[in-house]
């Protein structure tokens, strides 16, 4: 049975990112996977603390971050998983700090500081193949996404994860609703009716894409 781990890097446990990830979870369950869903905000953890335990001569970390906090058991489970799906809102043009800190701890222990004399590039500490799904949610429209250079800014996450684990695909959900009830907030940057209409039409499509992503990754070899 495939093991899929889903990680929510939004501080909100029931809003846009979580809704999409829960659909990805349903997709993976449909494919018969064993699925674990984690809200990263519940965990007390930091990004890489640059201890370099994973790079020391004779290190036995073997791809697992040495720093012991509440993220470490999750990282340990990920090393045994077949696939992971991470969702994050875009905050000031980048993924959230929950996402960033998680990814630092996930990827840095996989790489040594040695040259790979056989294949070129950097020598790997572990060579794990693990398809990754990335889900971004953002306030901006698809047009703004392009104008603000997000394909390049966010594209780096995909490239790094793909390089590290062999496969990564992305879903973007644009122009998301930020509140359930806009009448309670000072907010006139967007035409709310336009945004609501867009979401009525498009959010179900994003949910479908997320479901398919979960199913597809769980079925992947
Ligand atoms: C601190 C903060 C910064 C944000 N910065 C951006 C941004 O730079 N670009 C953008 O498109 N949306 C931005 N947003 C909007 C969120 O990305 C968007 O509402 C997202 O869907 C929220 O995800 P959630 O519903 O899972 O919390 C920001 C929201 C917050 C709270």
PDB file of N, CA and C and ligand atoms in Angstrom, residues 8 10-12 14-19 88-94 136-141 148 150 173 176-178 190 195, ligand 1:
ATOM      1  N   UNK A   8      -0.085  20.718   5.213  1.00  0.00           N
ATOM      2  CA  UNK A   8      -0.696  22.032   5.033  1.00  0.00           C
ATOM      3  C   UNK A   8       0.211  23.105   5.634  1.00  0.00           C
ATOM      4  N   UNK A  10      -0.405  26.287   5.389  1.00  0.00           N
ATOM      5  CA  UNK A  10      -1.181  27.500   5.692  1.00  0.00           C
ATOM      6  C   UNK A  10      -1.468  27.498   7.189  1.00  0.00           C
ATOM      7  N   UNK A  11      -1.434  28.677   7.809  1.00  0.00           N
ATOM      8  CA  UNK A  11      -1.818  28.707   9.225  1.00  0.00           C
ATOM      9  C   UNK A  11      -3.311  28.456   9.430  1.00  0.00           C
ATOM     10  N   UNK A  12      -4.090  28.593   8.352  1.00  0.00           N
ATOM     11  CA  UNK A  12      -5.533  28.326   8.484  1.00  0.00           C
ATOM     12  C   UNK A  12      -5.797  26.860   8.142  1.00  0.00           C
ATOM     13  N   UNK A  14      -8.711  25.353   7.763  1.00  0.00           N
ATOM     14  CA  UNK A  14      -9.949  25.012   7.048  1.00  0.00           C
ATOM     15  C   UNK A  14     -10.265  25.956   5.903  1.00  0.00           C
ATOM     16  N   UNK A  15      -9.237  26.646   5.409  1.00  0.00           N
ATOM     17  CA  UNK A  15      -9.589  27.595   4.343  1.00  0.00           C
ATOM     18  C   UNK A  15      -9.110  27.095   2.981  1.00  0.00           C
ATOM     19  N   UNK A  16      -8.698  28.001   2.117  1.00  0.00           N
ATOM     20  CA  UNK A  16      -8.449  27.595   0.716  1.00  0.00           C
ATOM     21  C   UNK A  16      -7.464  26.434   0.572  1.00  0.00           C
ATOM     22  N   UNK A  17      -6.277  26.621   1.150  1.00  0.00           N
ATOM     23  CA  UNK A  17      -5.218  25.619   0.966  1.00  0.00           C
ATOM     24  C   UNK A  17      -5.660  24.278   1.562  1.00  0.00           C
ATOM     25  N   UNK A  18      -6.231  24.347   2.758  1.00  0.00           N
ATOM     26  CA  UNK A  18      -6.671  23.120   3.434  1.00  0.00           C
ATOM     27  C   UNK A  18      -7.765  22.418   2.628  1.00  0.00           C
ATOM     28  N   UNK A  19      -8.680  23.206   2.061  1.00  0.00           N
ATOM     29  CA  UNK A  19      -9.771  22.579   1.280  1.00  0.00           C
ATOM     30  C   UNK A  19      -9.214  21.808   0.097  1.00  0.00           C
ATOM     31  N   UNK A  88       0.554  25.538   0.126  1.00  0.00           N
ATOM     32  CA  UNK A  88       0.919  26.786   0.801  1.00  0.00           C
ATOM     33  C   UNK A  88       0.235  27.986   0.159  1.00  0.00           C
ATOM     34  N   UNK A  89      -0.219  28.917   0.979  1.00  0.00           N
ATOM     35  CA  UNK A  89      -0.622  30.203   0.400  1.00  0.00           C
ATOM     36  C   UNK A  89       0.616  30.975  -0.024  1.00  0.00           C
ATOM     37  N   UNK A  90       0.424  31.963  -0.878  1.00  0.00           N
ATOM     38  CA  UNK A  90       1.517  32.874  -1.231  1.00  0.00           C
ATOM     39  C   UNK A  90       1.433  34.075  -0.293  1.00  0.00           C
ATOM     40  N   UNK A  91       2.533  34.331   0.399  1.00  0.00           N
ATOM     41  CA  UNK A  91       2.612  35.493   1.292  1.00  0.00           C
ATOM     42  C   UNK A  91       3.719  36.409   0.776  1.00  0.00           C
ATOM     43  N   UNK A  92       3.377  37.614   0.423  1.00  0.00           N
ATOM     44  CA  UNK A  92       4.361  38.566  -0.115  1.00  0.00           C
ATOM     45  C   UNK A  92       5.228  37.919  -1.196  1.00  0.00           C
ATOM     46  N   UNK A  93       4.540  37.295  -2.118  1.00  0.00           N
ATOM     47  CA  UNK A  93       5.139  36.687  -3.325  1.00  0.00           C
ATOM     48  C   UNK A  93       5.890  35.374  -3.100  1.00  0.00           C
ATOM     49  N   UNK A  94       5.913  34.884  -1.899  1.00  0.00           N
ATOM     50  CA  UNK A  94       6.642  33.641  -1.615  1.00  0.00           C
ATOM     51  C   UNK A  94       5.743  32.675  -0.850  1.00  0.00           C
ATOM     52  N   UNK A 136      -0.380  25.819  -4.606  1.00  0.00           N
ATOM     53  CA  UNK A 136      -0.302  27.213  -4.162  1.00  0.00           C
ATOM     54  C   UNK A 136      -1.687  27.832  -4.226  1.00  0.00           C
ATOM     55  N   UNK A 137      -2.026  28.612  -3.212  1.00  0.00           N
ATOM     56  CA  UNK A 137      -3.240  29.430  -3.300  1.00  0.00           C
ATOM     57  C   UNK A 137      -2.830  30.889  -3.157  1.00  0.00           C
ATOM     58  N   UNK A 138      -3.514  31.756  -3.880  1.00  0.00           N
ATOM     59  CA  UNK A 138      -3.113  33.169  -3.860  1.00  0.00           C
ATOM     60  C   UNK A 138      -4.285  34.078  -4.175  1.00  0.00           C
ATOM     61  N   UNK A 139      -4.189  35.256  -3.618  1.00  0.00           N
ATOM     62  CA  UNK A 139      -5.185  36.293  -3.790  1.00  0.00           C
ATOM     63  C   UNK A 139      -5.236  36.829  -5.214  1.00  0.00           C
ATOM     64  N   UNK A 140      -4.090  36.832  -5.866  1.00  0.00           N
ATOM     65  CA  UNK A 140      -3.993  37.525  -7.149  1.00  0.00           C
ATOM     66  C   UNK A 140      -4.590  36.681  -8.277  1.00  0.00           C
ATOM     67  N   UNK A 141      -4.918  37.371  -9.344  1.00  0.00           N
ATOM     68  CA  UNK A 141      -5.468  36.700 -10.524  1.00  0.00           C
ATOM     69  C   UNK A 141      -4.337  36.036 -11.307  1.00  0.00           C
ATOM     70  N   UNK A 148       3.573  39.674 -11.844  1.00  0.00           N
ATOM     71  CA  UNK A 148       4.430  39.807 -10.656  1.00  0.00           C
ATOM     72  C   UNK A 148       5.620  38.842 -10.658  1.00  0.00           C
ATOM     73  N   UNK A 150       5.655  35.686 -10.599  1.00  0.00           N
ATOM     74  CA  UNK A 150       5.495  34.515  -9.733  1.00  0.00           C
ATOM     75  C   UNK A 150       5.950  33.206 -10.398  1.00  0.00           C
ATOM     76  N   UNK A 173      -4.045  27.861  -7.428  1.00  0.00           N
ATOM     77  CA  UNK A 173      -5.416  28.359  -7.296  1.00  0.00           C
ATOM     78  C   UNK A 173      -5.331  29.879  -7.151  1.00  0.00           C
ATOM     79  N   UNK A 176      -8.225  33.710  -4.833  1.00  0.00           N
ATOM     80  CA  UNK A 176      -8.999  33.032  -3.786  1.00  0.00           C
ATOM     81  C   UNK A 176      -9.767  34.034  -2.923  1.00  0.00           C
ATOM     82  N   UNK A 177     -10.798  33.546  -2.288  1.00  0.00           N
ATOM     83  CA  UNK A 177     -11.531  34.366  -1.318  1.00  0.00           C
ATOM     84  C   UNK A 177     -10.768  34.355   0.000  1.00  0.00           C
ATOM     85  N   UNK A 178     -10.665  35.508   0.633  1.00  0.00           N
ATOM     86  CA  UNK A 178      -9.890  35.563   1.877  1.00  0.00           C
ATOM     87  C   UNK A 178     -10.745  35.399   3.124  1.00  0.00           C
ATOM     88  N   UNK A 190     -10.349  44.572  -4.017  1.00  0.00           N
ATOM     89  CA  UNK A 190     -10.888  43.747  -5.107  1.00  0.00           C
ATOM     90  C   UNK A 190     -12.391  43.985  -5.231  1.00  0.00           C
ATOM     91  N   UNK A 195     -14.981  38.600  -7.530  1.00  0.00           N
ATOM     92  CA  UNK A 195     -14.167  37.546  -6.915  1.00  0.00           C
ATOM     93  C   UNK A 195     -15.039  36.341  -6.507  1.00  0.00           C
TER      94      UNK A 195
HETATM   95  C1  LIG B   1       0.430  37.776   5.263  1.00  0.00           C
HETATM   96  C2  LIG B   1      -0.237  37.578   3.943  1.00  0.00           C
HETATM   97  C3  LIG B   1       0.432  37.932   2.771  1.00  0.00           C
HETATM   98  C4  LIG B   1      -0.146  37.673   1.523  1.00  0.00           C
HETATM   99  N1  LIG B   1       0.565  38.000   0.386  1.00  0.00           N
HETATM  100  C5  LIG B   1       0.043  37.683  -0.828  1.00  0.00           C
HETATM  101  C6  LIG B   1       0.789  37.928  -2.021  1.00  0.00           C
HETATM  102  O1  LIG B   1       1.905  38.443  -2.005  1.00  0.00           O
HETATM  103  N2  LIG B   1       0.232  37.569  -3.211  1.00  0.00           N
HETATM  104  C7  LIG B   1      -1.000  36.990  -3.291  1.00  0.00           C
HETATM  105  O2  LIG B   1      -1.440  36.687  -4.400  1.00  0.00           O
HETATM  106  N3  LIG B   1      -1.733  36.730  -2.177  1.00  0.00           N
HETATM  107  C8  LIG B   1      -1.238  37.063  -0.948  1.00  0.00           C
HETATM  108  N4  LIG B   1      -1.955  36.780   0.198  1.00  0.00           N
HETATM  109  C9  LIG B   1      -3.267  36.092   0.069  1.00  0.00           C
HETATM  110  C10 LIG B   1      -3.199  34.580   0.285  1.00  0.00           C
HETATM  111  O3  LIG B   1      -2.142  33.996  -0.437  1.00  0.00           O
HETATM  112  C11 LIG B   1      -4.490  33.896  -0.160  1.00  0.00           C
HETATM  113  O4  LIG B   1      -5.599  34.491   0.425  1.00  0.00           O
HETATM  114  C12 LIG B   1      -4.458  32.412   0.156  1.00  0.00           C
HETATM  115  O5  LIG B   1      -5.439  31.730  -0.571  1.00  0.00           O
HETATM  116  C13 LIG B   1      -4.673  32.150   1.649  1.00  0.00           C
HETATM  117  O6  LIG B   1      -4.632  30.773   1.904  1.00  0.00           O
HETATM  118  P1  LIG B   1      -5.523  30.137   3.069  1.00  0.00           P
HETATM  119  O7  LIG B   1      -6.959  30.431   2.716  1.00  0.00           O
HETATM  120  O8  LIG B   1      -5.207  28.693   3.062  1.00  0.00           O
HETATM  121  O9  LIG B   1      -5.116  30.815   4.339  1.00  0.00           O
HETATM  122  C14 LIG B   1      -1.429  37.076   1.454  1.00  0.00           C
HETATM  123  C15 LIG B   1      -2.112  36.758   2.651  1.00  0.00           C
HETATM  124  C16 LIG B   1      -1.529  36.994   3.870  1.00  0.00           C
HETATM  125  C17 LIG B   1      -2.277  36.636   5.134  1.00  0.00           C
END
